PDB file of C-alpha atoms in Angstrom:
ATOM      1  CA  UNK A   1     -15.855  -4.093  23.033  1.00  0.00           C
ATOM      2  CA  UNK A   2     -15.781  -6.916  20.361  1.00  0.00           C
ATOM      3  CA  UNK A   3     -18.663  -5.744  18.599  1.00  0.00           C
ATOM      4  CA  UNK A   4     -15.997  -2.143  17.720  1.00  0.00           C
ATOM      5  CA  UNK A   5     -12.841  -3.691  17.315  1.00  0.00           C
ATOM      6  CA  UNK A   6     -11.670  -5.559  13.817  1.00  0.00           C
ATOM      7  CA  UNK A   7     -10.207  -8.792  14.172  1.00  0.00           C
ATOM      8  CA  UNK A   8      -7.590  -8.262  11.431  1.00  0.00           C
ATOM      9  CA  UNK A   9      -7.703  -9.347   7.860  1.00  0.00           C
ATOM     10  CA  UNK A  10      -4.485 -12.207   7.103  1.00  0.00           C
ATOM     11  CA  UNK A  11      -5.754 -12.343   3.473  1.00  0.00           C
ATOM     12  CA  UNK A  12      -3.526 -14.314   0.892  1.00  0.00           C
ATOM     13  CA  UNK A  13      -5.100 -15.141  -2.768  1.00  0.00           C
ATOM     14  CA  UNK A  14      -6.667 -18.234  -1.435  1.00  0.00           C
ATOM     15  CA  UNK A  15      -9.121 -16.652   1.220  1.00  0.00           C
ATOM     16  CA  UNK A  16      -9.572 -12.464  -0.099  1.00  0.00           C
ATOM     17  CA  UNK A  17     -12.608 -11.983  -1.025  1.00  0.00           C
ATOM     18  CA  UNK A  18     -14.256 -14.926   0.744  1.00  0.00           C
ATOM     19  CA  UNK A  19     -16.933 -12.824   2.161  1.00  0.00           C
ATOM     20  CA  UNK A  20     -19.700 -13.614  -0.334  1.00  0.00           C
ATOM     21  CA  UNK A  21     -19.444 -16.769  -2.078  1.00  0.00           C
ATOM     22  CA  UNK A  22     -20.094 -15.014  -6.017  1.00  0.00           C
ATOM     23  CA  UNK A  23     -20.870 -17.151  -9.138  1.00  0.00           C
ATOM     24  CA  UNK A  24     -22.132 -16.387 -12.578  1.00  0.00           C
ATOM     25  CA  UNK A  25     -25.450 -17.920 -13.272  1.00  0.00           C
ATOM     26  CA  UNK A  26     -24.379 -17.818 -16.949  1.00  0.00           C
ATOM     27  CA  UNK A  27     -20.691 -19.323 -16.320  1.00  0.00           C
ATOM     28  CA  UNK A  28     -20.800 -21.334 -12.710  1.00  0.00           C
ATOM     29  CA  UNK A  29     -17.071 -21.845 -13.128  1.00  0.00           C
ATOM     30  CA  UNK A  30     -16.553 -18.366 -12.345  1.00  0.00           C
ATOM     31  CA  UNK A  31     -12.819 -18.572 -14.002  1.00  0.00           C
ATOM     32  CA  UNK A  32     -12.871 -14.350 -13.689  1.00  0.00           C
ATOM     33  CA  UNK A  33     -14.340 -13.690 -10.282  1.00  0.00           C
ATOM     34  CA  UNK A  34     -12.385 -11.313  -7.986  1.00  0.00           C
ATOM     35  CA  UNK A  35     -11.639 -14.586  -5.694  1.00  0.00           C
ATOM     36  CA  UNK A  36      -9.788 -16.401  -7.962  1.00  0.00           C
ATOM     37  CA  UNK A  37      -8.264 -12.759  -9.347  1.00  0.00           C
ATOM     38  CA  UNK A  38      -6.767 -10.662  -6.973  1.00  0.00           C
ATOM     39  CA  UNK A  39      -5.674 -10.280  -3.789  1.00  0.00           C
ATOM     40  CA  UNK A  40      -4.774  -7.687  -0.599  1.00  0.00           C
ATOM     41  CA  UNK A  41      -1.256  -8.493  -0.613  1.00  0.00           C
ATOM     42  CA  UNK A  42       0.556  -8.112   2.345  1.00  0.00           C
ATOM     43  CA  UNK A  43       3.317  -4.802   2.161  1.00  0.00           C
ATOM     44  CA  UNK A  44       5.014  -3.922   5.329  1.00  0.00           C
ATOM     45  CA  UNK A  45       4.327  -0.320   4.829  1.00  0.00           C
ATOM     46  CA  UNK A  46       1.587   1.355   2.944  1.00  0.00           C
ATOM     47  CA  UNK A  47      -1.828   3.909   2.957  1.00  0.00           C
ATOM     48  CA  UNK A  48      -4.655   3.181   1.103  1.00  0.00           C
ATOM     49  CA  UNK A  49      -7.996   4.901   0.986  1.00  0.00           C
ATOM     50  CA  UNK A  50     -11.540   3.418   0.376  1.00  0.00           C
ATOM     51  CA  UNK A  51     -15.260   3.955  -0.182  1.00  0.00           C
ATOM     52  CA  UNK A  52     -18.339   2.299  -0.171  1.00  0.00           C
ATOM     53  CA  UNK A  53     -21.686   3.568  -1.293  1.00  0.00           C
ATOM     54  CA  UNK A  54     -25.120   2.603  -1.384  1.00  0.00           C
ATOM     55  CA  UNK A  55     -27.898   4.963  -3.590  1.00  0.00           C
ATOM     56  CA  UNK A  56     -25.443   7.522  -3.369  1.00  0.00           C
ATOM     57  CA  UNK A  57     -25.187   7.287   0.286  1.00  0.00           C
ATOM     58  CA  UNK A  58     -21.390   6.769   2.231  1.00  0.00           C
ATOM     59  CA  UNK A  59     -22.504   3.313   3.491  1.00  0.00           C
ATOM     60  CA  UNK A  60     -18.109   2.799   4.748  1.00  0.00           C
ATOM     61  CA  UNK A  61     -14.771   4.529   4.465  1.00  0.00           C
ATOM     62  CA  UNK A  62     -11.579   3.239   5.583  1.00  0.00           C
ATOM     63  CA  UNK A  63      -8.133   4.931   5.692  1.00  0.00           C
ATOM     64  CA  UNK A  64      -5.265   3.677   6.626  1.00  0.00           C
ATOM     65  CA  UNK A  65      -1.197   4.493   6.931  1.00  0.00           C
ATOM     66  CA  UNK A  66       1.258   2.352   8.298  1.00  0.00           C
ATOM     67  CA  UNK A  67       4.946   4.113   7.900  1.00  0.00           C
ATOM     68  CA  UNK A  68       8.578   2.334   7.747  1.00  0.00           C
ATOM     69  CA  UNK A  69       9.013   3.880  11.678  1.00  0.00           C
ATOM     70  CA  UNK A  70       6.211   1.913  13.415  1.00  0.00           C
ATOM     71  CA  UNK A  71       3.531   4.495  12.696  1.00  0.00           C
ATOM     72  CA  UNK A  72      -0.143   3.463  12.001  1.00  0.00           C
ATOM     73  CA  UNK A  73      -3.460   5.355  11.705  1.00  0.00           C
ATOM     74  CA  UNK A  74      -6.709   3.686  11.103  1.00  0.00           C
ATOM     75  CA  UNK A  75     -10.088   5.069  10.613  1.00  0.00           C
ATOM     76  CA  UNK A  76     -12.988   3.589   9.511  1.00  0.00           C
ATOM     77  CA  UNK A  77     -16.199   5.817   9.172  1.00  0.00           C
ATOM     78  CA  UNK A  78     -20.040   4.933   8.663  1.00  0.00           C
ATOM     79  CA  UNK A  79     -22.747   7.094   8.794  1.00  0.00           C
ATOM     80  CA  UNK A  80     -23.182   6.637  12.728  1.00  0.00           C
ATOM     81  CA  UNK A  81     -19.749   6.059  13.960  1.00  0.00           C
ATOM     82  CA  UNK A  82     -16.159   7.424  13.236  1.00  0.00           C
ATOM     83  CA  UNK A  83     -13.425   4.888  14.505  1.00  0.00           C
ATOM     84  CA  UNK A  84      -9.741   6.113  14.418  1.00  0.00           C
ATOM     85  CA  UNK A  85      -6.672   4.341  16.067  1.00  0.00           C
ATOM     86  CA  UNK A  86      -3.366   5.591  16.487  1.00  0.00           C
ATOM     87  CA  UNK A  87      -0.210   3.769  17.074  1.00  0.00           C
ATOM     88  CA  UNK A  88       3.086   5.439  18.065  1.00  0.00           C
ATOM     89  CA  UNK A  89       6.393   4.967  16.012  1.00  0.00           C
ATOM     90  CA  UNK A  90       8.018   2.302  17.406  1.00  0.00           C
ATOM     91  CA  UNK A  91       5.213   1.508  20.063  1.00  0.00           C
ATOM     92  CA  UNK A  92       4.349  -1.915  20.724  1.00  0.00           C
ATOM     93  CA  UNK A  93       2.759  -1.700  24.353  1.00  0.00           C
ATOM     94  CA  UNK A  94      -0.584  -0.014  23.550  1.00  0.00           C
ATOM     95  CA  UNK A  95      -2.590   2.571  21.073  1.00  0.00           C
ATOM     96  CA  UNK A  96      -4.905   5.126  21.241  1.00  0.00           C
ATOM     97  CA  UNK A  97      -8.637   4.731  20.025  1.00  0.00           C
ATOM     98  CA  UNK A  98     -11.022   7.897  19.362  1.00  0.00           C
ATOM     99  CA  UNK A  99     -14.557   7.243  18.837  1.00  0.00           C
ATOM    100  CA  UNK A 100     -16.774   9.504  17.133  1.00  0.00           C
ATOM    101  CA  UNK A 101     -20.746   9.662  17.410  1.00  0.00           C
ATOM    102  CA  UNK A 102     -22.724  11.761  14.699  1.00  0.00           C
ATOM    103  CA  UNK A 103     -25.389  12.136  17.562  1.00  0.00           C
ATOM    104  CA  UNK A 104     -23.350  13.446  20.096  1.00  0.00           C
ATOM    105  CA  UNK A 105     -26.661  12.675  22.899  1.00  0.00           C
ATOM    106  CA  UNK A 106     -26.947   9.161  22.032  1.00  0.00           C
ATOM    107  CA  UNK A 107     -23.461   8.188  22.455  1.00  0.00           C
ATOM    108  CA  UNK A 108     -24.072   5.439  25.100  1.00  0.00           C
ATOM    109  CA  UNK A 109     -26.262   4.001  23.136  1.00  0.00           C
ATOM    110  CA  UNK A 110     -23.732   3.605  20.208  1.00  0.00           C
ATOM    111  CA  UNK A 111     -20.622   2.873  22.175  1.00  0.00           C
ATOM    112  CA  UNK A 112     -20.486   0.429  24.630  1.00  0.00           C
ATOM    113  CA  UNK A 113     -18.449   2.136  27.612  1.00  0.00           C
ATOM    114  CA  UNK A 114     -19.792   0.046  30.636  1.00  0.00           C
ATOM    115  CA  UNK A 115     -17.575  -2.723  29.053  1.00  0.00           C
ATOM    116  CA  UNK A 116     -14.675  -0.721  28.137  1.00  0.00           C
ATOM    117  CA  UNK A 117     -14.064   0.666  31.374  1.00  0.00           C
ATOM    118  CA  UNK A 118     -14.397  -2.941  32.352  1.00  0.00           C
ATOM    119  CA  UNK A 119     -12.025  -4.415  30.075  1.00  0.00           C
ATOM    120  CA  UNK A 120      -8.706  -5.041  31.723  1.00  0.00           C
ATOM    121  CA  UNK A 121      -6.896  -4.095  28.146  1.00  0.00           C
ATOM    122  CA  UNK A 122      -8.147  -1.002  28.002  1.00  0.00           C
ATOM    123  CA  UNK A 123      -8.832   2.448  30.194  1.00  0.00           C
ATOM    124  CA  UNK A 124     -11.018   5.198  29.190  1.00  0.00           C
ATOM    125  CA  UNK A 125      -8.993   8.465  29.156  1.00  0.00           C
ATOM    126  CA  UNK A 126     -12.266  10.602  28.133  1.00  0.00           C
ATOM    127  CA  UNK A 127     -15.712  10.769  27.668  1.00  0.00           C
ATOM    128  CA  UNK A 128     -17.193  14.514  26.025  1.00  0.00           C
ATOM    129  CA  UNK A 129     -20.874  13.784  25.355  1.00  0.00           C
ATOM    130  CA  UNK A 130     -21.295  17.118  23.553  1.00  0.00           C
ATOM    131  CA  UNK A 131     -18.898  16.336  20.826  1.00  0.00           C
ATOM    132  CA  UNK A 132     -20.024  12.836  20.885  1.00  0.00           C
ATOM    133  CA  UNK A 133     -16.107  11.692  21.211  1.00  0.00           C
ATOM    134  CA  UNK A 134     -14.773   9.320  23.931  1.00  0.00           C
ATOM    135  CA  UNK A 135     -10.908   8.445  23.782  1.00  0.00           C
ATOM    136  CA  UNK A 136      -9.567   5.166  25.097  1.00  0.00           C
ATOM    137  CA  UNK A 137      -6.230   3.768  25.567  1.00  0.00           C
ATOM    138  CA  UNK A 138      -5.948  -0.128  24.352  1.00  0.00           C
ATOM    139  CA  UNK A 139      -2.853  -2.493  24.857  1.00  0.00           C
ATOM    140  CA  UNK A 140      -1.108  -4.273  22.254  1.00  0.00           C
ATOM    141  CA  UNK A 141      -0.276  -3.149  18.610  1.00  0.00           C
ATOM    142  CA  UNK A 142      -2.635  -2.482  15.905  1.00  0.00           C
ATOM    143  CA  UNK A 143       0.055  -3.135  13.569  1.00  0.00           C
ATOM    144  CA  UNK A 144       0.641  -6.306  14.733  1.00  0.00           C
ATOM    145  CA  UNK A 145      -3.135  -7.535  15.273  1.00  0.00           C
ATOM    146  CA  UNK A 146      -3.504  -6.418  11.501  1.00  0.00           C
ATOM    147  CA  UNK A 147      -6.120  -4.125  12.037  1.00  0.00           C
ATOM    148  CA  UNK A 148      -4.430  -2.523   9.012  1.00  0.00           C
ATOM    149  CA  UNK A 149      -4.404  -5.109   6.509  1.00  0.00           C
ATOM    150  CA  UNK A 150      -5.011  -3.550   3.024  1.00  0.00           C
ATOM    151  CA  UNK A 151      -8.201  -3.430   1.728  1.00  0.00           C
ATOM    152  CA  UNK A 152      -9.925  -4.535   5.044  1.00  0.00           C
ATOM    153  CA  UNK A 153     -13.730  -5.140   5.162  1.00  0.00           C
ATOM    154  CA  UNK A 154     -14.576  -2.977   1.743  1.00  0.00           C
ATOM    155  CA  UNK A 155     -12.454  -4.761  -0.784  1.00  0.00           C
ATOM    156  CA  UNK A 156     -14.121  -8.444   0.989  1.00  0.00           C
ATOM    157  CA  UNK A 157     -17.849  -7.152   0.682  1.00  0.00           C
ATOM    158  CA  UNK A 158     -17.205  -4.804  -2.339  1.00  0.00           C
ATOM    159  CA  UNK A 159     -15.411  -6.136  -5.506  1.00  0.00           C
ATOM    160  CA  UNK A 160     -16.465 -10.181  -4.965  1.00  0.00           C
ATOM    161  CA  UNK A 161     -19.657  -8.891  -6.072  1.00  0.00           C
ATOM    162  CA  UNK A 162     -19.206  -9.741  -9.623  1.00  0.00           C
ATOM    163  CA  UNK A 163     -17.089 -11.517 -12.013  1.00  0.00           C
ATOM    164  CA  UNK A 164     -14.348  -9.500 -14.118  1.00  0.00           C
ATOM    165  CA  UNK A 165     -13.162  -9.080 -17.698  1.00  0.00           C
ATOM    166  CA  UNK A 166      -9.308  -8.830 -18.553  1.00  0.00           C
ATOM    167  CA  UNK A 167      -9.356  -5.743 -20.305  1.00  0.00           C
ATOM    168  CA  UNK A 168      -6.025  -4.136 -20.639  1.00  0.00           C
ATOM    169  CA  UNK A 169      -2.133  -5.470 -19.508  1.00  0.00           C
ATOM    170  CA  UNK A 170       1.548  -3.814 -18.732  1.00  0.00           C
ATOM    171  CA  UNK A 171       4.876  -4.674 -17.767  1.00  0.00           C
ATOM    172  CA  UNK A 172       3.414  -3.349 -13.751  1.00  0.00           C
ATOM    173  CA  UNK A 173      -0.467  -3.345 -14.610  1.00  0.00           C
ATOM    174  CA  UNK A 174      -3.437  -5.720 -15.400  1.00  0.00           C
ATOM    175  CA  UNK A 175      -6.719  -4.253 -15.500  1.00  0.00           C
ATOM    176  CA  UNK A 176     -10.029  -5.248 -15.339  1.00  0.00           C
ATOM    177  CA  UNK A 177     -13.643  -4.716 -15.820  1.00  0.00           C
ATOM    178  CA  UNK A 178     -17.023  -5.502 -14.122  1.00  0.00           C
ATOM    179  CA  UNK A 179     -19.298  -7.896 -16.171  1.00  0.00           C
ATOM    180  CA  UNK A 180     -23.188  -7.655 -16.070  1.00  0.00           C
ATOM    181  CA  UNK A 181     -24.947 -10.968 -15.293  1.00  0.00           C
ATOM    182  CA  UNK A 182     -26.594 -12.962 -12.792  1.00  0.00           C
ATOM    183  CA  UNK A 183     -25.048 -14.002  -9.406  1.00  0.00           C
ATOM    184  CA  UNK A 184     -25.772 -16.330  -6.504  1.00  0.00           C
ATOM    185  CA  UNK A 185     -24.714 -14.882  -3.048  1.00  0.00           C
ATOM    186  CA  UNK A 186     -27.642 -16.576  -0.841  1.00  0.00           C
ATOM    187  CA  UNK A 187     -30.369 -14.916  -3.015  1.00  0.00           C
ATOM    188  CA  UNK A 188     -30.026 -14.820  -7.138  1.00  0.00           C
ATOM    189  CA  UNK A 189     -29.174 -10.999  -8.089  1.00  0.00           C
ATOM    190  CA  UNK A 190     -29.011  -9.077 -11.241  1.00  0.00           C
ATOM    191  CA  UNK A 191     -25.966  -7.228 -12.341  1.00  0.00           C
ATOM    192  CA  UNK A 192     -27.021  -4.564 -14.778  1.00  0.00           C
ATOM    193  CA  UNK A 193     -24.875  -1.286 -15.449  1.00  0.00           C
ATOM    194  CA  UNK A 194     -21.544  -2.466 -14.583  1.00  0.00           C
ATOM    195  CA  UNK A 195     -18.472   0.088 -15.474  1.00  0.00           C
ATOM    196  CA  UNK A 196     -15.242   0.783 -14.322  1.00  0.00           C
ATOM    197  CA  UNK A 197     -12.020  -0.617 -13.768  1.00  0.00           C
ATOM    198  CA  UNK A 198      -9.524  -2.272 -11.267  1.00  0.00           C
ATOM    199  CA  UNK A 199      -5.991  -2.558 -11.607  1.00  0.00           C
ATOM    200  CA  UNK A 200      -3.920  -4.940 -10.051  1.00  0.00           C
ATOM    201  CA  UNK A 201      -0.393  -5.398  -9.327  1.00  0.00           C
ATOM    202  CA  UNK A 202       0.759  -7.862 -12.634  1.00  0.00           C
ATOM    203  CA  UNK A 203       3.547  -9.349 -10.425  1.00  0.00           C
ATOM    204  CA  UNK A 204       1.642 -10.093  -6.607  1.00  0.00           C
ATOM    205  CA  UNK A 205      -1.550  -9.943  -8.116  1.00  0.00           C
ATOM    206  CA  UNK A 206      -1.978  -7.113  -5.139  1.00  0.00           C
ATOM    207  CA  UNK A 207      -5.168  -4.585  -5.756  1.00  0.00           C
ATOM    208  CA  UNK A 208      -3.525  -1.100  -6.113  1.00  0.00           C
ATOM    209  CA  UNK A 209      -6.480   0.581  -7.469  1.00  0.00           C
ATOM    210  CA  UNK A 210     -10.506   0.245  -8.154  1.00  0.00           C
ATOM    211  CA  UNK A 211     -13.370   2.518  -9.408  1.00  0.00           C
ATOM    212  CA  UNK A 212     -16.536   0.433  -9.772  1.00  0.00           C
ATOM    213  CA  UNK A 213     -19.948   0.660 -10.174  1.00  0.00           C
ATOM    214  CA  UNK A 214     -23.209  -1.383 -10.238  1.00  0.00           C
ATOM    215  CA  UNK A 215     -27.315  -2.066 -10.151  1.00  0.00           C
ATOM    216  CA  UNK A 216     -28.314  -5.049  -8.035  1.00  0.00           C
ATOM    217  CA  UNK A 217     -31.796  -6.424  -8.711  1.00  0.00           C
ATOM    218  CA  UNK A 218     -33.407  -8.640  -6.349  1.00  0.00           C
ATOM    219  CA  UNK A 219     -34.599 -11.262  -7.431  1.00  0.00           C
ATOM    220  CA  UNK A 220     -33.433 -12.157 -10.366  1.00  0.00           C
ATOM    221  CA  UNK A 221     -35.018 -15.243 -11.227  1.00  0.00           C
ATOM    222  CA  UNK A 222     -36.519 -16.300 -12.958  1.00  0.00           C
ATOM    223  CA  UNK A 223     -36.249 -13.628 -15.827  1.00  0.00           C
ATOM    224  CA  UNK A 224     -40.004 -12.671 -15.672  1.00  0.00           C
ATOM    225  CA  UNK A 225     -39.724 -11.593 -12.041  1.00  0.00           C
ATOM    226  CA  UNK A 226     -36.151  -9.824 -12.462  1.00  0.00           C
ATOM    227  CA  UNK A 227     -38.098  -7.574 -15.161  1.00  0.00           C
ATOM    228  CA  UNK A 228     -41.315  -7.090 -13.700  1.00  0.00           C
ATOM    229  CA  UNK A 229     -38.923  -5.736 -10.511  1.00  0.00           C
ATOM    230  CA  UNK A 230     -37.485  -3.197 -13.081  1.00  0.00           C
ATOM    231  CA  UNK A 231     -40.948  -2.159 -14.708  1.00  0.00           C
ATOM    232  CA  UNK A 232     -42.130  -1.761 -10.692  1.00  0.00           C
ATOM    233  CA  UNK A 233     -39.410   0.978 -10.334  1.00  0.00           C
ATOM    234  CA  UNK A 234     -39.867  -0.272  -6.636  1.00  0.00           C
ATOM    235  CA  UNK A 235     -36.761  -1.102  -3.763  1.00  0.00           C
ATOM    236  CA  UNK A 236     -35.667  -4.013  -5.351  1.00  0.00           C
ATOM    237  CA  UNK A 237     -32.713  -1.995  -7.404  1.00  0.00           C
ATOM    238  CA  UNK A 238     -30.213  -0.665  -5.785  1.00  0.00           C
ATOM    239  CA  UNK A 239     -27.054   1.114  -7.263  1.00  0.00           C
ATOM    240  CA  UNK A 240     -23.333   0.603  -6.045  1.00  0.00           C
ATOM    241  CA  UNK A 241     -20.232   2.066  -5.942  1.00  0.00           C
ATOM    242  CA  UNK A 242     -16.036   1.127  -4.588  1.00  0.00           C
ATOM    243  CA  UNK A 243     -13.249   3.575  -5.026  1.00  0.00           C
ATOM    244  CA  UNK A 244      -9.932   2.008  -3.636  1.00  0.00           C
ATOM    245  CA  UNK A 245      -6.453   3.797  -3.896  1.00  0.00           C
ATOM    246  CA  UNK A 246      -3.396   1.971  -2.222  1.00  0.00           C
ATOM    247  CA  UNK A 247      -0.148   3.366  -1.930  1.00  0.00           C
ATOM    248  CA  UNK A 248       3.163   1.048  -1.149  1.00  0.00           C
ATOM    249  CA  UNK A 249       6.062   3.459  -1.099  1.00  0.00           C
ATOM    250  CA  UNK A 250       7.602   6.288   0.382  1.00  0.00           C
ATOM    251  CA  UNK A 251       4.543   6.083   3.238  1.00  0.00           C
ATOM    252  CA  UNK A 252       4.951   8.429   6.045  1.00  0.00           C
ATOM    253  CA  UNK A 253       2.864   9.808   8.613  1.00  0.00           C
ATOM    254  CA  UNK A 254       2.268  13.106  11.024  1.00  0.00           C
ATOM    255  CA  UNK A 255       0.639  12.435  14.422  1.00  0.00           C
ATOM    256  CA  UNK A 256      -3.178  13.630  14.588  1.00  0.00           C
ATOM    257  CA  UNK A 257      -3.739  16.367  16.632  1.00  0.00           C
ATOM    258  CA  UNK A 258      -6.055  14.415  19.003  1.00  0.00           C
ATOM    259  CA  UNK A 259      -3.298  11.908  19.741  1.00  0.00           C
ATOM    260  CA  UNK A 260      -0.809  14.755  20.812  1.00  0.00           C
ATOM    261  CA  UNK A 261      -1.986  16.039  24.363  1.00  0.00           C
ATOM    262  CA  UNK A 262      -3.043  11.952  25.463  1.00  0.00           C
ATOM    263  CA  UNK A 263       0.560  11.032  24.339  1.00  0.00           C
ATOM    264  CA  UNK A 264       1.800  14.321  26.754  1.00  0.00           C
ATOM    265  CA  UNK A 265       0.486  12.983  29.054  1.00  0.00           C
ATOM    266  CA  UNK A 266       1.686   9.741  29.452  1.00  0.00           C
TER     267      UNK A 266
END
């Protein structure tokens, strides 16, 4: 089951963003990358919604809601699997899980249910191989595991991708913008077509908003090659795009529908 569940994201403004280690080839100080920048924060209630696309394809999606009563919903979607999890107000013992195949006849080979019905934290409650959907009962709270964190896996692999401008500042606001360039993350890349913005929380530095998007050409050095790769028109380009929305107050949340008859029967 480890290869499905998230270990939880304790991110403070020392280690978000650490996924990809991201300097600018033209400034190797990288004083304005998103590492050094922003951060998740850490709200005891909030919802936030998130996207990640690759060539105009939904490569990840995470939403999430935890509410001042307990309350938490998670799902993350990609284009083979649907994750949700549901936690109970006030419910500390266990959750709900519902996985959801796109290819309904190949859900054993997407899920691995040999090992959940195997794992002593967790019971399968049912298996529909037509609707591709299997629903499983897991101890322990999500809430607590921070499952939930903020942000989670798309802010890490998403925004650390390039450095940022300081564009614009409030009294509540500080916003930024992308900057073209080249970038070291294991292989040199190419940052061409950069727009957008993120805002950011002036006083925790928390991300409460981000519409970005970007051209990554591999590789990028030296220049000859990087151009040659654009004159080729070939794979080596490929677009990007992060919309983040996160919401800290008056967070509530209605039970899903598919969480109502498991919880009846309990």
């Amino acid at each position: 089951m480890a290869r499905h569940r998230c270990a939880g994201y304790r991110l403070s403004r020392a280690r978000v963003l650490r996924g990809v280690s991201v300097l600018s080839l033209d400034d190797r100080s990288g004083p304005d990358s998103a590492q050094t920048l922003f951060s998740a924060g850490d709200p005891d209630t909030y919802a936030y919604e998130a996207s990640y696309t690759r060539d105009g394809e939904l490569q990840r999606e995470e939403r999430a809601t935890v509410a001042e009563d307990g309350a938490a919903l998670v799902r993350h979607t990609s284009p083979e699997l649907t994750t949700e999890w549901y936690q109970p107000p006030n419910a500390t013992a266990h959750h709900l899980i519902r996985y959801t195949v796109a290819d309904g006849a190949a859900i054993e080979a997407v899920l691995p249910l040999d090992d959940i019905e195997t794992d002593a934290a967790q019971s399968v409650l049912d298996v529909d191989r037509d609707a591709g959907t299997a629903l499983v009962r897991a101890n322990g709270s999500i809430v607590d595991g921070r499952l939930t964190e903020p942000g989670g896996t798309i802010v890490l692999s998403g925004l650390d991708r390039m450095s940022y401008d300081r564009t614009g500042e409030s009294e509540s606001q500080t916003v930024y913008e992308p900057k073209n360039g080249w970038y070291d993350a294991l292989q040199e890349y190419r940052v061409t077509g950069a727009s957008g913005e993120v805002h950011v929380d002036t006083d925790t530095e928390r991300v409460s908003s981000a519409d970005v998007s970007w051209t990554e050409t591999r590789p990028a050095d030296p220049y000859l090659r990087y151009a040659l790769a654009r004159l080729a028109g070939g794979d080596e380009s490929v677009s990007f795009s992060l919309d983040y929305d996160l919401a800290v107050d008056a967070v509530t949340l209605d039970e899903p529908e598919w969480a109502g008859p498991l919880r009846a029967n309990e």
